[in-house]
mmCIF file of C-alpha atoms in Angstrom:
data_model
loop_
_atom_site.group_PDB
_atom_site.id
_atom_site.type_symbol
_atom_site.label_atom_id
_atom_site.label_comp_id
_atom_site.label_asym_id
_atom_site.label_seq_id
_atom_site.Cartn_x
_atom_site.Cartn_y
_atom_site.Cartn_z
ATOM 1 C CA UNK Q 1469 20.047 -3.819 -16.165
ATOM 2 C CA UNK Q 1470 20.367 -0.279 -14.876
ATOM 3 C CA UNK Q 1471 22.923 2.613 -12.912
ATOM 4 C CA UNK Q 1472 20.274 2.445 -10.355
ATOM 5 C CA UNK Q 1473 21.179 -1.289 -9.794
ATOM 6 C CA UNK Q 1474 24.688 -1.366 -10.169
ATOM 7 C CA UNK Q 1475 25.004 1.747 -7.279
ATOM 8 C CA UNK Q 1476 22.070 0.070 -5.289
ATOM 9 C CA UNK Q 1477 24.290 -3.053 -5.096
ATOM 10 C CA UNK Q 1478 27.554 -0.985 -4.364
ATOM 11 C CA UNK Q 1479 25.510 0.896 -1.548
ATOM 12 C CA UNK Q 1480 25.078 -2.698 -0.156
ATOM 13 C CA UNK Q 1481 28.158 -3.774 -0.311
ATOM 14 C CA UNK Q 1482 29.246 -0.665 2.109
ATOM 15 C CA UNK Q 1483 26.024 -1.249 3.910
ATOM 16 C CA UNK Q 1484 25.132 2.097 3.383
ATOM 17 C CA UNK Q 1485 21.170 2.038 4.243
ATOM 18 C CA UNK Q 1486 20.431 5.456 4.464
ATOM 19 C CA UNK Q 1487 21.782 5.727 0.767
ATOM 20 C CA UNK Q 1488 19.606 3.130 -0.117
ATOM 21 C CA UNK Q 1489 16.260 4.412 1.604
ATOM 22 C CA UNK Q 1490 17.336 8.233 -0.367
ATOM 23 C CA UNK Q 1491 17.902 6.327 -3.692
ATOM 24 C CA UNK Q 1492 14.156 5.222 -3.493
ATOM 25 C CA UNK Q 1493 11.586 8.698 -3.292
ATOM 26 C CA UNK Q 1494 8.880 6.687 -1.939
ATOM 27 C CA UNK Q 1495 10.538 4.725 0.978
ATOM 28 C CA UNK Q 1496 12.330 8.148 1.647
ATOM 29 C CA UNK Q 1497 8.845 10.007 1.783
ATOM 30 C CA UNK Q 1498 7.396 7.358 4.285
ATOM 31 C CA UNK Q 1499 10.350 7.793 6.469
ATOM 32 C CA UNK Q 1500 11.390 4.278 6.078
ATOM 33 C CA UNK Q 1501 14.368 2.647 7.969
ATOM 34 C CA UNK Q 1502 16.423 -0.540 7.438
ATOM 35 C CA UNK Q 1503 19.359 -2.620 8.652
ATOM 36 C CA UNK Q 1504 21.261 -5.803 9.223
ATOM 37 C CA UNK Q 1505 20.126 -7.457 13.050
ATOM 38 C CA UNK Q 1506 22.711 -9.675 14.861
ATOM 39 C CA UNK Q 1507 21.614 -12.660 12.970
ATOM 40 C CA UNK Q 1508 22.694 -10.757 9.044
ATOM 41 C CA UNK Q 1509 19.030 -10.952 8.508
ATOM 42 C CA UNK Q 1510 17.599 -6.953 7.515
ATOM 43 C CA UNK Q 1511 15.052 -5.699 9.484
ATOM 44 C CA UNK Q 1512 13.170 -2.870 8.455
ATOM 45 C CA UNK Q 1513 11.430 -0.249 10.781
ATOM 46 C CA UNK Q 1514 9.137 2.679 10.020
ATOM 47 C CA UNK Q 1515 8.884 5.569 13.012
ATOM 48 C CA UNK Q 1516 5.767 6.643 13.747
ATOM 49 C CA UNK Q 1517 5.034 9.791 11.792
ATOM 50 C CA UNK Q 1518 1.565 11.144 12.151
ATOM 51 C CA UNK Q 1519 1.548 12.111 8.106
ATOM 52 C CA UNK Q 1520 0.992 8.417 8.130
ATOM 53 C CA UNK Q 1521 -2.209 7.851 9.656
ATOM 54 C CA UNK Q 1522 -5.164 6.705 8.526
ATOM 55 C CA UNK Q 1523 -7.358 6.177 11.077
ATOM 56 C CA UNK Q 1524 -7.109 9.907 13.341
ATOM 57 C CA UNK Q 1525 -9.635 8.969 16.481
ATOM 58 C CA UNK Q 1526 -6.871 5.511 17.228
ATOM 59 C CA UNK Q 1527 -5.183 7.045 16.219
ATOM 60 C CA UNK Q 1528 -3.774 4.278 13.376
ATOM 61 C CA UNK Q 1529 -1.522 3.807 10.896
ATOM 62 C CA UNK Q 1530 -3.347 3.842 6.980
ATOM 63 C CA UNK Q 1531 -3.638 0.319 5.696
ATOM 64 C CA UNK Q 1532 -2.549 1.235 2.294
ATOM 65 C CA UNK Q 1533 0.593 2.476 4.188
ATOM 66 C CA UNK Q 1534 1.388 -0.926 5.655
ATOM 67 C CA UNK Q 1535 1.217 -2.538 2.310
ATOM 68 C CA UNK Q 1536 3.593 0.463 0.471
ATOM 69 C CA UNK Q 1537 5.908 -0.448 3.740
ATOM 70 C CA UNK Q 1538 5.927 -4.200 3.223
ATOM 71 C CA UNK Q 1539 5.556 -4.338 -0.658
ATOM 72 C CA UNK Q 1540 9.406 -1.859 -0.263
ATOM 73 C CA UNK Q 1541 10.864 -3.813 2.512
ATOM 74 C CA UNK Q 1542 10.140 -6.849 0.119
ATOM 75 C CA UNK Q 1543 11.455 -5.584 -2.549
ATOM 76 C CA UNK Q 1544 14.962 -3.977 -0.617
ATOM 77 C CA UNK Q 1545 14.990 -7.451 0.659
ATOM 78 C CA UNK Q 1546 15.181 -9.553 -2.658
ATOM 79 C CA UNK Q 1547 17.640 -7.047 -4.176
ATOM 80 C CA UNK Q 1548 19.994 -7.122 -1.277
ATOM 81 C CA UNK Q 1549 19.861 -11.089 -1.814
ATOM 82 C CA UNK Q 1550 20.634 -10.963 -5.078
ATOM 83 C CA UNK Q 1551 23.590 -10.315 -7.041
ATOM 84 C CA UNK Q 1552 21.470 -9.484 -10.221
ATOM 85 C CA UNK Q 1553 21.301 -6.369 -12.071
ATOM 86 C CA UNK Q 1554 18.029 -6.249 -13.114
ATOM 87 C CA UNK Q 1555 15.383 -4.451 -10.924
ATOM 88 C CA UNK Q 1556 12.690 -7.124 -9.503
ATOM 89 C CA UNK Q 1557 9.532 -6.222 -10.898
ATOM 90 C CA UNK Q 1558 6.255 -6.659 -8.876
ATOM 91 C CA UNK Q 1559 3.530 -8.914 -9.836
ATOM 92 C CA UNK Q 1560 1.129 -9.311 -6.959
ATOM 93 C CA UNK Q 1561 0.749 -8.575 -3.437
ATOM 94 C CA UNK Q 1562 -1.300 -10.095 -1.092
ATOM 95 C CA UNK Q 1563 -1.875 -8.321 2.193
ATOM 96 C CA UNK Q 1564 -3.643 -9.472 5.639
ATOM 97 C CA UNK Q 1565 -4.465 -7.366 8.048
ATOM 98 C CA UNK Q 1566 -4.561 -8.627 11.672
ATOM 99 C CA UNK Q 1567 -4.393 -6.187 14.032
ATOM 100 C CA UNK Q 1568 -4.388 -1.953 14.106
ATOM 101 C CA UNK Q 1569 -1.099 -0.623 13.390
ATOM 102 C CA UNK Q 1570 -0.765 1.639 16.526
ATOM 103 C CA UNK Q 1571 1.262 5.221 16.746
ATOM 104 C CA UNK Q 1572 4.575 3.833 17.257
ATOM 105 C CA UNK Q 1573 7.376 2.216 15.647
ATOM 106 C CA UNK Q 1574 6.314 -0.551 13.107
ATOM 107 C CA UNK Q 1575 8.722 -3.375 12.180
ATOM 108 C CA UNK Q 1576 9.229 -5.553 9.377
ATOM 109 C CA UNK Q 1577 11.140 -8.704 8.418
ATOM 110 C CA UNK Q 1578 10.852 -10.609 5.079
ATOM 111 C CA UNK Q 1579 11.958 -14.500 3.829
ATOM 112 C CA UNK Q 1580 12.337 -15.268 0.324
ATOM 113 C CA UNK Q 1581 10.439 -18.779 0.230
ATOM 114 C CA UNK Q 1582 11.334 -19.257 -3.520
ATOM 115 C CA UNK Q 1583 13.215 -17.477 -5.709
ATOM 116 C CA UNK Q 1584 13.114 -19.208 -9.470
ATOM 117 C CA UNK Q 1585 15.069 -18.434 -12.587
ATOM 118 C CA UNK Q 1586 12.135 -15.720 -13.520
ATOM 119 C CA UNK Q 1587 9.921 -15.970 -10.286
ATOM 120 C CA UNK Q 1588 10.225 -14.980 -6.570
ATOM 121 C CA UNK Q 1589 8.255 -15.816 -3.920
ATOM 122 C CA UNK Q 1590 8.826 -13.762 -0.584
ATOM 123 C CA UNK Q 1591 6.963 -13.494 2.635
ATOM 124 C CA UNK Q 1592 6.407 -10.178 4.727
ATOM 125 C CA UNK Q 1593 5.991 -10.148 8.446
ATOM 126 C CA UNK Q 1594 4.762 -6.912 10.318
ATOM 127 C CA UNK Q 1595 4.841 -5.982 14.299
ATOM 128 C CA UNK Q 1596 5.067 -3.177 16.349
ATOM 129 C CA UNK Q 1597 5.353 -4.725 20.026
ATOM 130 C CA UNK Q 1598 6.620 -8.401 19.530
ATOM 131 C CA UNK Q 1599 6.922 -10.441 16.200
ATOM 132 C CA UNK Q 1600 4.389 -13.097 17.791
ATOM 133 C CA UNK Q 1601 1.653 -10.341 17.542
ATOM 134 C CA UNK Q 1602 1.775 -9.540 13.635
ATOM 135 C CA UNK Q 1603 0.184 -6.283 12.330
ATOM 136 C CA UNK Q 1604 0.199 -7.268 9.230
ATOM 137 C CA UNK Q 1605 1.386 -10.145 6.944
ATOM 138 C CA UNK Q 1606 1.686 -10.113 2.988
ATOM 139 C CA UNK Q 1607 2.938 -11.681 0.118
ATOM 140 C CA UNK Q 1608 4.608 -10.748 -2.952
ATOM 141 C CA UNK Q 1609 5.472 -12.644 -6.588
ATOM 142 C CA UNK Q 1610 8.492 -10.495 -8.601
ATOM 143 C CA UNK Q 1611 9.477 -11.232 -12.006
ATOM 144 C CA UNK Q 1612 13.505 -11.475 -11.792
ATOM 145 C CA UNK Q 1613 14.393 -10.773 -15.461
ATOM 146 C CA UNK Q 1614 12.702 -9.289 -18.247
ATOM 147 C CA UNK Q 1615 10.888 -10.684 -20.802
ATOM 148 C CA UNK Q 1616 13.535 -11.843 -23.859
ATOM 149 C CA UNK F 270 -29.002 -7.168 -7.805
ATOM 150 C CA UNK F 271 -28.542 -3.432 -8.870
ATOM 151 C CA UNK F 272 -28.303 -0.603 -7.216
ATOM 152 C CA UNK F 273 -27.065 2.434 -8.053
ATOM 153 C CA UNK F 274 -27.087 5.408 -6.063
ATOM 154 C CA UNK F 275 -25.317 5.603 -2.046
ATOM 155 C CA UNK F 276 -27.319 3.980 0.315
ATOM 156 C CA UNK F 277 -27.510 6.964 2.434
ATOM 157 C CA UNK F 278 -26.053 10.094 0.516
ATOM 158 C CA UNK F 279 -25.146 11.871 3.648
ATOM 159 C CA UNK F 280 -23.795 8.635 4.977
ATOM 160 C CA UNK F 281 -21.536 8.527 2.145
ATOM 161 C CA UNK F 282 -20.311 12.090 1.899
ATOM 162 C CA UNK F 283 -19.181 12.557 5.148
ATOM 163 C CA UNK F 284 -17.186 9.791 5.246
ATOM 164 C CA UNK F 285 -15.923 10.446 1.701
ATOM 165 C CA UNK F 286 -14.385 13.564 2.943
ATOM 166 C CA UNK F 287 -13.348 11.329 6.021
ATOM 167 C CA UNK F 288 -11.266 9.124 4.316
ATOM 168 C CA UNK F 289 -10.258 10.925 1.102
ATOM 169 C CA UNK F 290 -8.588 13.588 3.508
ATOM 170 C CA UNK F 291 -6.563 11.260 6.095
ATOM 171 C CA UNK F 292 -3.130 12.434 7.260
ATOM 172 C CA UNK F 293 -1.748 9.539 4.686
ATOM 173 C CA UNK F 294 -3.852 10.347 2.048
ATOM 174 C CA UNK F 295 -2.748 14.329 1.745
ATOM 175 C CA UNK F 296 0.430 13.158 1.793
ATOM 176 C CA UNK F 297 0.679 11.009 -0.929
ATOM 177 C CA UNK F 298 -1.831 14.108 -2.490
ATOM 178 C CA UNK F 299 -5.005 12.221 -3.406
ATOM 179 C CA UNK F 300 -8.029 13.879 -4.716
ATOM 180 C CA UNK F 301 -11.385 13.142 -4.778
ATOM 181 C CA UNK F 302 -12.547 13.527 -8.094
ATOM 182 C CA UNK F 303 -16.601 11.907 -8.056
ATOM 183 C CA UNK F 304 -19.350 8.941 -7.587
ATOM 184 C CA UNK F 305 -20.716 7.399 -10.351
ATOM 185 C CA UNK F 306 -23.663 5.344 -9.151
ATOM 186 C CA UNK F 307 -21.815 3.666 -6.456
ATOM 187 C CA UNK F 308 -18.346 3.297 -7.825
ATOM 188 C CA UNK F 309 -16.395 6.707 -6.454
ATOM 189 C CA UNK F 310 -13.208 7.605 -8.599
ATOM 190 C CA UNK F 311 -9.955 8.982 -6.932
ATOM 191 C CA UNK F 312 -7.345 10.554 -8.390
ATOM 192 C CA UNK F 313 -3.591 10.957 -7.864
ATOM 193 C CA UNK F 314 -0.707 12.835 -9.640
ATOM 194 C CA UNK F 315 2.000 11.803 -10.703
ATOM 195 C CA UNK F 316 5.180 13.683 -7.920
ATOM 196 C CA UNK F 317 9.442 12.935 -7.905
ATOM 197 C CA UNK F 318 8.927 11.885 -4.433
ATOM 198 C CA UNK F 319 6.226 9.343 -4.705
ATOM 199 C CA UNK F 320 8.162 7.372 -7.506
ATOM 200 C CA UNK F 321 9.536 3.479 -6.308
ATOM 201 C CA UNK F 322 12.523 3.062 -9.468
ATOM 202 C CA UNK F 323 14.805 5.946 -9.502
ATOM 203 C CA UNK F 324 15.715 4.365 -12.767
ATOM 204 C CA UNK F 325 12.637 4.675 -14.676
ATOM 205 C CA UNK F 326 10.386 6.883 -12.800
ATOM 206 C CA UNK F 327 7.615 4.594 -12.469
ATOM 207 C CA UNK F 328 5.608 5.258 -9.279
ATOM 208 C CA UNK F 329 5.468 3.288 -6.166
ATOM 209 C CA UNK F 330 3.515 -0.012 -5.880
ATOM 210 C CA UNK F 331 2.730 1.712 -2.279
ATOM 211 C CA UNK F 332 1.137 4.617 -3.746
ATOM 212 C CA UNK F 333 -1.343 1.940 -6.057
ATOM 213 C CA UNK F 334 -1.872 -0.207 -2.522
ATOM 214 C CA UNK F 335 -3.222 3.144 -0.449
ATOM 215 C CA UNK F 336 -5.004 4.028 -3.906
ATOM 216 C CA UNK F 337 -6.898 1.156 -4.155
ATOM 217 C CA UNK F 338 -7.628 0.589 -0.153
ATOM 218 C CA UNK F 339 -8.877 4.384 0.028
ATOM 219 C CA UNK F 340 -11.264 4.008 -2.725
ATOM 220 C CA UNK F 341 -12.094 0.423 -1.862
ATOM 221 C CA UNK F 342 -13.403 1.837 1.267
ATOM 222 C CA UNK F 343 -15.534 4.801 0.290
ATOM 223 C CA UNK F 344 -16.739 2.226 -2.345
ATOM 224 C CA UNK F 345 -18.071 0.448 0.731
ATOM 225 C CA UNK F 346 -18.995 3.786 2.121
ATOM 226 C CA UNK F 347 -21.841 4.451 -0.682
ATOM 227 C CA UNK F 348 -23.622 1.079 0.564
ATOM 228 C CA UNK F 349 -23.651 1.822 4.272
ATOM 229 C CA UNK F 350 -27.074 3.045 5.057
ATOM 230 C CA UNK F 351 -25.658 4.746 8.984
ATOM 231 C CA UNK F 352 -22.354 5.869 9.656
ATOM 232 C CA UNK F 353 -19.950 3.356 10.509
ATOM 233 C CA UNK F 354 -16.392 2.559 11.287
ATOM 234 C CA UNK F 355 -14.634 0.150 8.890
ATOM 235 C CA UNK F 356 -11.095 -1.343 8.921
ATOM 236 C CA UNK F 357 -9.297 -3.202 5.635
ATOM 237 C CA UNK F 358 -9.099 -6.808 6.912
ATOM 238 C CA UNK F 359 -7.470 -7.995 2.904
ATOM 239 C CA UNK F 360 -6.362 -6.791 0.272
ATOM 240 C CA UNK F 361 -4.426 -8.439 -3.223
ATOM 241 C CA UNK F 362 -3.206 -6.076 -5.791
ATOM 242 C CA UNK F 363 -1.952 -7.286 -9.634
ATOM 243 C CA UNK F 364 0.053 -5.478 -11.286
ATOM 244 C CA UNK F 365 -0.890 -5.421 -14.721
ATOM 245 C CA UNK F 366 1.548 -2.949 -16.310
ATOM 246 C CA UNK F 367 3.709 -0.362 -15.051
ATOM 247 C CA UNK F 368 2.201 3.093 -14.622
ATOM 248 C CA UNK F 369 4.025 5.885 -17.102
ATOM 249 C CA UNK F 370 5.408 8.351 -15.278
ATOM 250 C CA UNK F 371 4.218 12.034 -15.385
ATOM 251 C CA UNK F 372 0.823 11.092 -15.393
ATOM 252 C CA UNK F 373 -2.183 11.031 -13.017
ATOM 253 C CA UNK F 374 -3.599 7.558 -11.821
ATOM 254 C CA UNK F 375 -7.383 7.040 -11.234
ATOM 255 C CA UNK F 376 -8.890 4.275 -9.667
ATOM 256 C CA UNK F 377 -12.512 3.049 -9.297
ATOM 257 C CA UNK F 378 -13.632 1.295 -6.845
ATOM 258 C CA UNK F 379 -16.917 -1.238 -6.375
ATOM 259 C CA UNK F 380 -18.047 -2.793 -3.004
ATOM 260 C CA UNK F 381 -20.144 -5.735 -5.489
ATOM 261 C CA UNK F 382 -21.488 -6.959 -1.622
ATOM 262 C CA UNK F 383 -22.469 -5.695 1.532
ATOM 263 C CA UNK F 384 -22.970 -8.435 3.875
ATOM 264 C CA UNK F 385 -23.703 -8.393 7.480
ATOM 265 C CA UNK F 386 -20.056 -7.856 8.902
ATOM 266 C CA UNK F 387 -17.936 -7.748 5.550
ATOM 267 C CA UNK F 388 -17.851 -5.890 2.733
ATOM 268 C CA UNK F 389 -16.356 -6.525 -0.565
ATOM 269 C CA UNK F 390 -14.737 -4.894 -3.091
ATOM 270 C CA UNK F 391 -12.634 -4.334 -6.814
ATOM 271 C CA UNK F 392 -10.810 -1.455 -8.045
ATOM 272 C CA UNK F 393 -8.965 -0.553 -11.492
ATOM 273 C CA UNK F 394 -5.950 1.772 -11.192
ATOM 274 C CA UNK F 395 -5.206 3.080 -14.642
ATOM 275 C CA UNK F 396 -4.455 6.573 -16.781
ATOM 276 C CA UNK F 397 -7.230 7.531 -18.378
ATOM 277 C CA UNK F 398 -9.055 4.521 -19.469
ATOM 278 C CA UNK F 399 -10.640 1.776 -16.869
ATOM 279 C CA UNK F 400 -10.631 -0.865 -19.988
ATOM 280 C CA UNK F 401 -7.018 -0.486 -19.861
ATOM 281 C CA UNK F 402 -5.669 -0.862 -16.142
ATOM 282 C CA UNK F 403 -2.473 -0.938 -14.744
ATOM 283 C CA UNK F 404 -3.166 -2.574 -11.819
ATOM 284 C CA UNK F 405 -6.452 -4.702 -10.116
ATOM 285 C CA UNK F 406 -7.446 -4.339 -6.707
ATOM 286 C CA UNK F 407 -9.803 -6.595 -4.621
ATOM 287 C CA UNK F 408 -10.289 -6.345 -0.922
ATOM 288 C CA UNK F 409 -12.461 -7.123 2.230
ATOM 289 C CA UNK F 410 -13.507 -4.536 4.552
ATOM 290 C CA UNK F 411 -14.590 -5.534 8.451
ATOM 291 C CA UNK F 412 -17.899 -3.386 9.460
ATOM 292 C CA UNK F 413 -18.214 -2.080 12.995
ATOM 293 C CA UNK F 414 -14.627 -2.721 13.193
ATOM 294 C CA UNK F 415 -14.555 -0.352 16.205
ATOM 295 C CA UNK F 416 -17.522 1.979 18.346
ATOM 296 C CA UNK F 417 -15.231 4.512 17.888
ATOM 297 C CA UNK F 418 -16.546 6.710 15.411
ATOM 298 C CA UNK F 419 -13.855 7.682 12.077
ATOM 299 C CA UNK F 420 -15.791 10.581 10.985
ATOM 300 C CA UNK F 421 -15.956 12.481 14.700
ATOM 301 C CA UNK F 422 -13.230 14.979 13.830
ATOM 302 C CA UNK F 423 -13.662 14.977 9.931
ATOM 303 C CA UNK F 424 -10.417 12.935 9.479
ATOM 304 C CA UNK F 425 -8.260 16.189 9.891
ATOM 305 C CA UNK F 426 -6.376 15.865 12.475
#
């Protein structure tokens, strides 16, 4: 239970995404993007920013920059899903990497396969060009309440 | 098996430097702080701007991920024996407890097998004791993963 949740969930409510990326320091730093598609679903997009690289002579995107970008789209994801006020708290993250994440535009789209009374399960797609060519896909378990 | 000095010192320190200092790296402010035997130790402090919960301060998961692949990889770094390219091909982080914010978070990093294409590798993220982590890292790394050489302009760019 926190102010942080209870504006978070206001900001959604006005779909104010921008707000939402400058209420979290990290996603701001990274220069992350989000917002609802056609379909309602949120799709999340990162702008290439060369203080992101990690590979220079690619020149590619850092790995442990991918995961930071899925492991926050995930988490943006369950909360705007979610009418709770507790924070989702991260347990695990699993993260395969398939293909260089090249100097442009990287996209991500996430499905909650199960969300439990204390557990979620949600999936994490990455792509730059088309969704059929993943980047990157990953896997994240949050704890949805805290411990009584 | 036991080994426990780089495979190649020189091997090891350039592309230390290579992949401590990456564009990503600087940003999120990581420092190289030393090797001991093979395991290398990095180091990052605590900043507002890296922080994931507004509410309580606590830093980004993100920040742990590109702590533990960064390490993880100049952890496979000390076993090359020539200078080679390598790419992250997995990686699974737990979360054991949350960081405290205000405070620095190390991590040390093992590659505990060097095989012919893969190499593999744990990390603890913690504060200022490895017997107490906050979070566990294990990863793959692919070998050759491209001719093109990493270390050719010192990562700097």
């Amino acid at each position: 239970m926190s102010a942080f949740m209870e504006r978070l969930l206001e900001l959604r409510d006005q779909k104010r995404y921008r707000d939402i990326i400058d209420a979290i320091p990290y996603a701001r730093l990274m220069g992350v993007e989000f917002a609802e598609d056609e379909t309602g679903g949120l799709l999340f997009s990162l702008p290439f920013d060369a203080k992101n690289v990690g590979n220079t002579v690619l020149p590619a995107l850092h790995g442990g920059l991918i995961g930071g970008f899925l492991e926050n789209a995930a988490l943006i994801h369950l909360m705007w899903n979610r009418e709770s006020l507790e924070t989702p708290k991260i347990v695990d993250f699993s993260l395969d990497y398939l293909r260089s994440g090249r100097a442009r535009t990287l996209y991500a789209r996430c499905t909650i396969t199960k969300q439990g009374k204390r557990v979620a399960h949600v999936l994490i797609e990455a792509w730059q060009d088309e969704p059929s060519r993943p980047v990157a896909v990953a896997r994240a378990h949050f704890l949805l309440q805290t411990a009584a | 098996m036991s080994v426990n000095t780089p495979a190649n010192r020189e091997v090891f320190e350039t592309l230390a430097a290579v992949f401590a200092r990456l564009p990503h790296c600087k940003t999120l402010g990581f420092e190289y702080v030393g090797l001991d035997g093979v395991k290398p130790t990095l180091k990052v402090e605590w900043r507002p701007d890296l922080v994931g919960n507004p509410a309580t301060g606590v830093v980004h998961g993100g920040v742990i991920t590109s702590l533990v692949d960064t390490t993880s990889a100049i952890a496979v770094s000390a076993r090359l024996a020539e200078l080679e390219t390598i790419a992250t091909l997995d990686l699974r982080i737990d979360y054991l407890k949350a960081a405290t914010p205000g405070r620095a978070i190390f991590c040390t990093a093992e590659c505990y097998r060097l095989a012919g294409q893969v190499g593999f590798t744990r990390a603890v993220c913690y504060h200022d004791d490895a017997n107490d982590p906050i979070a566990h890292g294990v990863a793959t790394f692919m070998r050759e993963s491209t001719p093109l050489p990493i270390w050719r302009d010192g990562g700097t760019k």
